[in-house]
mmCIF file of C-alpha atoms in Angstrom:
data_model
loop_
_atom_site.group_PDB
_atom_site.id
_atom_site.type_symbol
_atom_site.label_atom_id
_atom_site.label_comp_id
_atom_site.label_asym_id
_atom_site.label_seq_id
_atom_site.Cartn_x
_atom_site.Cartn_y
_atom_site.Cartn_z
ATOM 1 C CA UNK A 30 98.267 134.050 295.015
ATOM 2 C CA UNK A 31 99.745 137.606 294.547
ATOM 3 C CA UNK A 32 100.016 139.678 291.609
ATOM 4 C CA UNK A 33 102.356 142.427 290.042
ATOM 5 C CA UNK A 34 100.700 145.943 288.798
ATOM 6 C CA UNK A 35 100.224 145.004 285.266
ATOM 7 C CA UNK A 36 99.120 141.381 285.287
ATOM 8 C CA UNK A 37 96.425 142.254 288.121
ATOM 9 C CA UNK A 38 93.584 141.430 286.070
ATOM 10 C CA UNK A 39 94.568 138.280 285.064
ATOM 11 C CA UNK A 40 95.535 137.223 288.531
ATOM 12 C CA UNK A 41 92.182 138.105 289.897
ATOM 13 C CA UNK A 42 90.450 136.021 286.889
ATOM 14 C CA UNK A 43 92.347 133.124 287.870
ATOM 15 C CA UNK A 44 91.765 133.245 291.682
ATOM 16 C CA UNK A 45 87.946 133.424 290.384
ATOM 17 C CA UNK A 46 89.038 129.905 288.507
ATOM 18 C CA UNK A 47 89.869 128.594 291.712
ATOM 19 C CA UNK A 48 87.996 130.587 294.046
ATOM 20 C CA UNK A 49 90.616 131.888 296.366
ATOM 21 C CA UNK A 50 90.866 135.271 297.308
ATOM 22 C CA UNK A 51 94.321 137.612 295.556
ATOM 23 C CA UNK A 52 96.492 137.976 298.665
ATOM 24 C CA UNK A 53 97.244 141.723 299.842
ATOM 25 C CA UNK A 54 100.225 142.891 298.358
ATOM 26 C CA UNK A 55 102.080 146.432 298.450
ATOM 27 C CA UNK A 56 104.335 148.382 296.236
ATOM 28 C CA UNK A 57 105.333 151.454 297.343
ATOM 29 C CA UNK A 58 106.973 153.734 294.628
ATOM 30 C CA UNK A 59 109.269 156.406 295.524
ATOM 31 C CA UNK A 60 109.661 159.640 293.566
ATOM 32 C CA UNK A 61 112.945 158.703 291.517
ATOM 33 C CA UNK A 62 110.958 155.636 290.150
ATOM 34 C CA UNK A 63 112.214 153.485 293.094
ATOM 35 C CA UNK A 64 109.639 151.422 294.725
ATOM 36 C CA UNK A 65 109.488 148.542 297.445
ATOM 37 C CA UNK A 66 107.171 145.077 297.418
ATOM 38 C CA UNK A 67 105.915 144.229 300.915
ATOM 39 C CA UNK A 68 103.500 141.603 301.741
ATOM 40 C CA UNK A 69 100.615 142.180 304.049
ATOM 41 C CA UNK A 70 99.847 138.958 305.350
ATOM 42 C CA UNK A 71 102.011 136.045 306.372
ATOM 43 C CA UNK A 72 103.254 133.332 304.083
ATOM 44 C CA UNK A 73 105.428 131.583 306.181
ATOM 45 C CA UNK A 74 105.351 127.997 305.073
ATOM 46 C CA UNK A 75 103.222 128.898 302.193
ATOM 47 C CA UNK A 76 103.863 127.595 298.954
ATOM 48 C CA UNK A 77 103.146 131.201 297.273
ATOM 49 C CA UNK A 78 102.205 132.069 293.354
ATOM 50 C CA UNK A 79 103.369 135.289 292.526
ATOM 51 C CA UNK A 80 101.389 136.479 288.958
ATOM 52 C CA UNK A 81 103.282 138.647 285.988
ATOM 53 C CA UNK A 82 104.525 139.193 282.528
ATOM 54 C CA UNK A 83 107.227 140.428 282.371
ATOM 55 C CA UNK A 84 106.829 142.719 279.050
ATOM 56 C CA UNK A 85 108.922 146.033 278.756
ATOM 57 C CA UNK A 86 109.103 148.254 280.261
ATOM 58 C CA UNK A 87 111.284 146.676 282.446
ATOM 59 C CA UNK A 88 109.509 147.985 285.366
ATOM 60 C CA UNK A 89 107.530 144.864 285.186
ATOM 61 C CA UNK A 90 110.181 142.359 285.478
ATOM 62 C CA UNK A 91 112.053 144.370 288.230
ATOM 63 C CA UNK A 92 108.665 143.865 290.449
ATOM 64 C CA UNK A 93 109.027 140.128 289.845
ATOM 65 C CA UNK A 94 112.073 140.036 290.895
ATOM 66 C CA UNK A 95 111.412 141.849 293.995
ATOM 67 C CA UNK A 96 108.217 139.831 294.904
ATOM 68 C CA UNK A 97 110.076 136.761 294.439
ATOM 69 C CA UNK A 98 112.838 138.332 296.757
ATOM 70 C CA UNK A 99 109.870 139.624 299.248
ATOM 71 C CA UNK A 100 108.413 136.196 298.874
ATOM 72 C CA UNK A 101 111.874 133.560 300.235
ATOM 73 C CA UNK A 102 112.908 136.507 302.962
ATOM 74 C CA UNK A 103 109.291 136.124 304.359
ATOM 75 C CA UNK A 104 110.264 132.093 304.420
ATOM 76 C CA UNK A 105 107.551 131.142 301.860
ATOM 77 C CA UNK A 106 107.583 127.205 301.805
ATOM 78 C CA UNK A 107 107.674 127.529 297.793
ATOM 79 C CA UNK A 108 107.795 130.386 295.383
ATOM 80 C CA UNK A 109 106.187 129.533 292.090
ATOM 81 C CA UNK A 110 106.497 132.465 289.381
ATOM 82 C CA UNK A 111 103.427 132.429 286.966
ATOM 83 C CA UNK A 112 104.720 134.670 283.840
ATOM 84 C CA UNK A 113 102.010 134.075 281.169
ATOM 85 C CA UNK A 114 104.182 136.094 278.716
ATOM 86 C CA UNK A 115 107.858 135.537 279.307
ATOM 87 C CA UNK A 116 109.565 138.485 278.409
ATOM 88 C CA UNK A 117 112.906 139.308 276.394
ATOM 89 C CA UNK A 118 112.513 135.850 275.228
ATOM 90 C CA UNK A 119 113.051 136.758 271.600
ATOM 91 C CA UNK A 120 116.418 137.121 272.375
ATOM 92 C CA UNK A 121 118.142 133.465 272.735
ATOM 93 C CA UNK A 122 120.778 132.888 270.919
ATOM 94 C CA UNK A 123 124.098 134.692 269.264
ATOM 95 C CA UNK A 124 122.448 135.945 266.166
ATOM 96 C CA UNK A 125 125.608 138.242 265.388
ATOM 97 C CA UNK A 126 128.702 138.932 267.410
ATOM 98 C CA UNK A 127 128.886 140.752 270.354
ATOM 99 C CA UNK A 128 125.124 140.636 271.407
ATOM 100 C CA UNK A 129 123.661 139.555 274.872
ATOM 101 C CA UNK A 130 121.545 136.467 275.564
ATOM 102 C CA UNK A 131 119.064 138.563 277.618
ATOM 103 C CA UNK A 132 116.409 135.546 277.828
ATOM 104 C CA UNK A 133 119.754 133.482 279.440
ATOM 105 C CA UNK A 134 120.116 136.763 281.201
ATOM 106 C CA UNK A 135 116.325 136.897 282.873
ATOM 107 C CA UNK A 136 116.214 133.450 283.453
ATOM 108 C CA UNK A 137 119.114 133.290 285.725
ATOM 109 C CA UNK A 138 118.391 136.340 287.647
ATOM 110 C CA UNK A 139 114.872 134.604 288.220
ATOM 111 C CA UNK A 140 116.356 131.839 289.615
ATOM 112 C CA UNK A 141 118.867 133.632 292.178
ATOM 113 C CA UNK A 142 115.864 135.893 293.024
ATOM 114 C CA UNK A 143 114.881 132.664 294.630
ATOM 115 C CA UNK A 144 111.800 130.921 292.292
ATOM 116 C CA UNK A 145 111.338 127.475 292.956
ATOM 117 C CA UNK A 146 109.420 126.756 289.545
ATOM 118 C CA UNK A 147 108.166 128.796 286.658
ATOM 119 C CA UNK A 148 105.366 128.335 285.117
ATOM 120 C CA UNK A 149 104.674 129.591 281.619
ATOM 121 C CA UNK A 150 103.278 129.844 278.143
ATOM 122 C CA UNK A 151 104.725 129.743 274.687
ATOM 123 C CA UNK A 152 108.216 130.415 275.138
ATOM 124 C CA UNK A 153 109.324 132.176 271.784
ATOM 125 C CA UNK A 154 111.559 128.658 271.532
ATOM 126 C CA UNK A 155 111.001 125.899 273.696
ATOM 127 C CA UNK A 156 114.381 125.163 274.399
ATOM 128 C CA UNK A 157 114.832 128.061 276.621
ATOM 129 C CA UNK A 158 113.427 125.903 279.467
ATOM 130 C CA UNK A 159 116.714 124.764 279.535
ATOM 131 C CA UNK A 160 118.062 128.508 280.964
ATOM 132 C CA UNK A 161 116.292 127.353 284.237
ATOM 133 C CA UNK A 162 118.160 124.922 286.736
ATOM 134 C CA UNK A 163 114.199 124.310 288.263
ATOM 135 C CA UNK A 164 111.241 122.557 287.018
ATOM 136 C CA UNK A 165 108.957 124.714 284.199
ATOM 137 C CA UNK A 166 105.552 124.039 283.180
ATOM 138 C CA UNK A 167 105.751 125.301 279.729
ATOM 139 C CA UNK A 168 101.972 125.614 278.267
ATOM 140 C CA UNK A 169 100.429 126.434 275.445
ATOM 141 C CA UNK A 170 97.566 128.327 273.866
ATOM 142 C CA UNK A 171 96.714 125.981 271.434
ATOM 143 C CA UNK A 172 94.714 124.806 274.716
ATOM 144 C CA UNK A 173 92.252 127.655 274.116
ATOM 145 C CA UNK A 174 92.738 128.795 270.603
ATOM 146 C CA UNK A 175 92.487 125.207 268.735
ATOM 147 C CA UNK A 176 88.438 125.438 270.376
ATOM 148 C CA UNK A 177 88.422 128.583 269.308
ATOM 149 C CA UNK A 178 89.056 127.866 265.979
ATOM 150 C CA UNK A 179 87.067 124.812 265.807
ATOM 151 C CA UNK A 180 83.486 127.141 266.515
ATOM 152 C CA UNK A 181 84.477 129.164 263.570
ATOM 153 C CA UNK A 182 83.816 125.897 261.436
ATOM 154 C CA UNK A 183 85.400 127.350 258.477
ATOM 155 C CA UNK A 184 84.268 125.570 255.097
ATOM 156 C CA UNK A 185 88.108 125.549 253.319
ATOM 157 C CA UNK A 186 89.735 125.971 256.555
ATOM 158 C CA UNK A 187 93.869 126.943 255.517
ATOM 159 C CA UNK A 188 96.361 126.704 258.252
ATOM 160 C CA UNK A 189 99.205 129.372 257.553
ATOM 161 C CA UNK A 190 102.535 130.786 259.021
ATOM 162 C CA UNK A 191 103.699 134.436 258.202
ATOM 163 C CA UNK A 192 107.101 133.378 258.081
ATOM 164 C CA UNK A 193 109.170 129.957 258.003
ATOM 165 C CA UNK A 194 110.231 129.982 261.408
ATOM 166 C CA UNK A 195 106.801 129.226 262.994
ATOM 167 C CA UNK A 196 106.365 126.025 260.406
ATOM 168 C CA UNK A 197 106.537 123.301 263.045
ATOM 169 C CA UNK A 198 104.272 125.044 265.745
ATOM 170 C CA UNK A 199 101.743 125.932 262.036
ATOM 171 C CA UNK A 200 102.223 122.029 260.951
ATOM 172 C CA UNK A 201 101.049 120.810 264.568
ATOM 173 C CA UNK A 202 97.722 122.813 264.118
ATOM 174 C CA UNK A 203 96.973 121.262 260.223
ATOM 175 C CA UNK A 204 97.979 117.899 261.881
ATOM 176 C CA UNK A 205 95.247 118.276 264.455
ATOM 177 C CA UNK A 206 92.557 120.144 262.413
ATOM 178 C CA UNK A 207 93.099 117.930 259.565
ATOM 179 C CA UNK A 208 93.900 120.821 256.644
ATOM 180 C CA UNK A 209 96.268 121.561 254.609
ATOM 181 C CA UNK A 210 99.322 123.959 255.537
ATOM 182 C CA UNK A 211 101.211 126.840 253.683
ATOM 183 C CA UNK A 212 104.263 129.168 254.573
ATOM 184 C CA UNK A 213 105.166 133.052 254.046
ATOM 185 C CA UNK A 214 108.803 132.824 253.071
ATOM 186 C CA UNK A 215 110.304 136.193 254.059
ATOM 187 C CA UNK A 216 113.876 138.566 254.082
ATOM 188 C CA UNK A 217 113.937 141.314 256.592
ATOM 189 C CA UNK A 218 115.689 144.585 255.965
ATOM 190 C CA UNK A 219 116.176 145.035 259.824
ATOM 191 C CA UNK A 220 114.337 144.021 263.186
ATOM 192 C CA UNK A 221 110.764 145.096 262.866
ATOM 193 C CA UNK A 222 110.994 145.723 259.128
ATOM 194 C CA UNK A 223 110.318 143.205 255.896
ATOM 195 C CA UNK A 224 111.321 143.220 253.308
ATOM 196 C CA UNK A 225 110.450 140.615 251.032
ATOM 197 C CA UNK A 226 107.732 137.741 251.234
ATOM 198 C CA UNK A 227 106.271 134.964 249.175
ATOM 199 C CA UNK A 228 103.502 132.467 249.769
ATOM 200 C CA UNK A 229 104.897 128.989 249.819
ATOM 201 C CA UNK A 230 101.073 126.906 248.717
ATOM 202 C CA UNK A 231 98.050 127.093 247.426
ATOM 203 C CA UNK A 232 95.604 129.789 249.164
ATOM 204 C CA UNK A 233 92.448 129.884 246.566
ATOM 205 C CA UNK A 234 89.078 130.565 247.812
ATOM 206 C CA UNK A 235 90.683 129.208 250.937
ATOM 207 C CA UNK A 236 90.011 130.299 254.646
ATOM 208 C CA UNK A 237 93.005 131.174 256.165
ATOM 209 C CA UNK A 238 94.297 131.197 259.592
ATOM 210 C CA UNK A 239 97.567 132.494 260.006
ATOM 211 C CA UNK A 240 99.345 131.560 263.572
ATOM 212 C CA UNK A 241 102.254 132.879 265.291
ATOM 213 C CA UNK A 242 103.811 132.989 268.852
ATOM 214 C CA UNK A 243 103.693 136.634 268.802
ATOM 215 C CA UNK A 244 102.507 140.021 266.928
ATOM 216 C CA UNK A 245 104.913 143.298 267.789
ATOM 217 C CA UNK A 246 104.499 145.897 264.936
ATOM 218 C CA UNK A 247 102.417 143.476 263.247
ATOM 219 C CA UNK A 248 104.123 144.074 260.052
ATOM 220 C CA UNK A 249 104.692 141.207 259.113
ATOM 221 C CA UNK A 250 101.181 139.164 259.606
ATOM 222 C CA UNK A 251 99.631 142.235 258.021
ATOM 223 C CA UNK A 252 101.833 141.789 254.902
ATOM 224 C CA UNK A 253 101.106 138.003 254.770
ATOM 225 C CA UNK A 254 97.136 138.582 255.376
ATOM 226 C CA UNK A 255 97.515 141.092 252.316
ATOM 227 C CA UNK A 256 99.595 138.762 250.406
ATOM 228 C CA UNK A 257 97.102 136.014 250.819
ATOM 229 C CA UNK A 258 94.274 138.020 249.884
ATOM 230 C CA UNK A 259 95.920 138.685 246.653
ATOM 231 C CA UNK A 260 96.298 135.023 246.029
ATOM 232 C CA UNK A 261 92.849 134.240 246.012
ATOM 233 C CA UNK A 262 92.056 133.509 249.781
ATOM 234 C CA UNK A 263 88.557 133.656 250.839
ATOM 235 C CA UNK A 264 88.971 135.109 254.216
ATOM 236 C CA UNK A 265 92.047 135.522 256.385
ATOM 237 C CA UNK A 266 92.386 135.845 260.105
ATOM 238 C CA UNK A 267 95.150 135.692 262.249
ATOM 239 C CA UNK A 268 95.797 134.372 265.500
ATOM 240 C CA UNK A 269 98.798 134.666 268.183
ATOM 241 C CA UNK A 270 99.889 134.097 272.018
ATOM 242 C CA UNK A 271 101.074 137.128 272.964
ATOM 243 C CA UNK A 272 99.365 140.957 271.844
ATOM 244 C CA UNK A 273 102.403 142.961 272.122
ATOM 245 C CA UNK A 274 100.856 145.330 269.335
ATOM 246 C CA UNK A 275 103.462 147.924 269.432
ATOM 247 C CA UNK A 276 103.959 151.399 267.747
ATOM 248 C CA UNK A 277 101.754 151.097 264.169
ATOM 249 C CA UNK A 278 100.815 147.493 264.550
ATOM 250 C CA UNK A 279 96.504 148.661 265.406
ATOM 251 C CA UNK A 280 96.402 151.038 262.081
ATOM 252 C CA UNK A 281 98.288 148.187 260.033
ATOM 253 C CA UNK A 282 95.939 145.748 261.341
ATOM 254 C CA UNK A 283 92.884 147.731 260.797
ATOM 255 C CA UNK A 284 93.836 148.696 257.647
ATOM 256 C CA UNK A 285 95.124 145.065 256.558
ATOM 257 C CA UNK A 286 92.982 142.801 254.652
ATOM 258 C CA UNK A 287 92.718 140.690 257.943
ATOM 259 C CA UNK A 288 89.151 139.957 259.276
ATOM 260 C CA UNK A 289 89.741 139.315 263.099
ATOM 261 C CA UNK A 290 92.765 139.265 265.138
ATOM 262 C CA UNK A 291 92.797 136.907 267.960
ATOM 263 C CA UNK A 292 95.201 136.666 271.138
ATOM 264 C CA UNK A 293 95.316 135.218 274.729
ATOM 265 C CA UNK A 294 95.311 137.844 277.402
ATOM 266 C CA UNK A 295 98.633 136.703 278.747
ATOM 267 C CA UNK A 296 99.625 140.417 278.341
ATOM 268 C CA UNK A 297 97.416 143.618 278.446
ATOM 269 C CA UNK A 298 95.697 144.973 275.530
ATOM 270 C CA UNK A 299 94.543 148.697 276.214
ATOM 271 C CA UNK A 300 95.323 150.104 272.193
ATOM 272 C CA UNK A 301 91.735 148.689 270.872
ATOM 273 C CA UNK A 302 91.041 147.995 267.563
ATOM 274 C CA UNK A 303 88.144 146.834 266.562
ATOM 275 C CA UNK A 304 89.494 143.647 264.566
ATOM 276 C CA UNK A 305 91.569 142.577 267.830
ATOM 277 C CA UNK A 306 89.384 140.010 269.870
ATOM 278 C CA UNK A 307 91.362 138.180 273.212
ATOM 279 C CA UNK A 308 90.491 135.117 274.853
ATOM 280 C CA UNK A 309 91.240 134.170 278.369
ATOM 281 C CA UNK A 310 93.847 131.976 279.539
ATOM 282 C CA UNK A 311 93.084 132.045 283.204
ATOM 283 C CA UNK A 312 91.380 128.900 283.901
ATOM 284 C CA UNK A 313 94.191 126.440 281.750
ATOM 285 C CA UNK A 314 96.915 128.686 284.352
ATOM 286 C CA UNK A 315 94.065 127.955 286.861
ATOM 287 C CA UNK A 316 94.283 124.374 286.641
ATOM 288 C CA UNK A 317 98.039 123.838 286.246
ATOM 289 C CA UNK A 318 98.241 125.495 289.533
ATOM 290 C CA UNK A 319 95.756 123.748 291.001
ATOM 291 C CA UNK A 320 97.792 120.107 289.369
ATOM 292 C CA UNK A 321 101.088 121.980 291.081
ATOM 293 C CA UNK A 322 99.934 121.925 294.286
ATOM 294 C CA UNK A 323 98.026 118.531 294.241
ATOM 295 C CA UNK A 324 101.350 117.222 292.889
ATOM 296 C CA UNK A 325 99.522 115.891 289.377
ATOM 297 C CA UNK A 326 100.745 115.630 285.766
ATOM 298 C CA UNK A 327 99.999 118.924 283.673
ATOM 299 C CA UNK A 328 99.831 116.615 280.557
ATOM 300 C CA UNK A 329 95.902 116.503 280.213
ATOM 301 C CA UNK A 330 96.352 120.656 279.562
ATOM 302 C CA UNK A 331 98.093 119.885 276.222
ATOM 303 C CA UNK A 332 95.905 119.421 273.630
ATOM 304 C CA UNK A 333 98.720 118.865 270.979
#
């Protein structure tokens, strides 16, 4: 196991999980923002797991690319890239003409890098497993946030999406908690910026949970916690997979009418607020490793 600069911690959480040592790893970074990967052990004939998220900047993704490189030239038996959060993702498909496809874009250079599998979690749409020409365990949080939200035991427990988009992943969570569901329809002005948003369902004296994949500016889950509030909810709390939490998004959650904030720590949180609240997903990336290289089914890791 070997991990990238800014997915370190996580790494060394998961080697706890399986208790395994993190393997010695340089980079070396040279004074025009160059730098070099170089192993410090052998790993030939070693099927190798190579740790990071590869969030902007793109810094992050470059020293992927460059371990994975590192990783086949030192004739590692396998290279398995673990990227908890896989970056650039939001961009897969031809919204409007003349646009790159930069999660097409990433996954192919991942795969000429030299990976032999990816393994993931919550892909911004699951069909971008199919950008990949090797096998991808695509997890998901609802492993650790579906407990999480069953020790709340919430008396008038709402299941919520901020906008219509996320319905199917919102309508698997009501199916397995057995509560009702409700939507945020919304119209955007521009990326990062809503403009208009109604609740679709009935939120009185309700607890609500609103869920989504990820939280950037956090505009719009602050706007549907606000607009719930308004409608009569009880409480409201929101919970997502990934805590990008760029530019305003901690004052707009702190000053939103939401109650707790809860993410995985698939990418690193260092902006605190005190709603925010992050729960570990090294032990379910623990065990899928541990089913990779035992050669077992990942399928008891789903829990819907």
């Amino acid at each position: 196991m070997f991990s990238g600069t800014k997915t370190r911690y996580l790494a060394e959480k998961i080697c706890q999980s399986l208790g395994c040592e993190l393997g010695n790893l340089s980079i070396t970074r040279f004074s025009d923002g160059e730098f070099e990967v170089c192993f410090e052990e052998s790993i030939r004939g070693i099927d190798v797991f190579l740790v990071q998220s590869t969030f902007p900047n793109a810094d992050n993704l470059m020293e992927l690319l460059l371990m994975i490189d590192a990783a086949k030239r030192a004739s590692a038996r396998t290279v398995n890239a673990v990227v908890p959060y896989f970056g650039w993702a939001r961009q897969d498909r031809k919204s409007k003409p003349r646009v790159s496809i930069a999660a097409k874009l990433v996954a192919d250079m991942l795969s000429v890098a030299g990976i032999t599998r990816l393994i993931t979690m919550d892909l911004h749409a699951d069909q971008e497993q199919g950008f990949f020409n090797v096998p991808v365990d695509h997890l998901y949080a609802s492993s650790v946030i579906l407990p999480y939200i069953q020790s709340l035991n919430l008396e008038n427990l709402v299941i919520a999406t901020p906008d219509v988009g996320g319905s199917k992943r919102a309508s698997t969570y009501s199916k397995y908690l057995n509560c009702p569901m409700v939507l945020c329809n919304k119209t955007r002005k521009r990326a990062n910026e809503v403009a208009s948003m109604d609740v679709i369902g009935d939120v009185t004296d309700a607890d609500v949970i609103l869920i989504d994949d990820i939280v950037d500016t956090a505009g719009t889950i602050t706007k549907a916690a606000n607009l719930m509030k308004e409608r009569g909810a009880r409480s409201v709390r929101a919970i997502a997979s990934h805590c990008i939490m760029s530019g305003p998004a901690n004052e707009r959650v702190e000053e939103s009418a939401i109650e707790e904030m809860v993410f995985t720590d698939s990418i690193p949180y260092n902006n605190k607020c005190s709603k925010v609240k992050q729960l570990s997903i090294a032990a379910l990336l623990a065990q899928t490793i541990q089913c990779v290289l035992n050669n077992e089914s990942i399928s008891k890791q789903y829990l819907i």
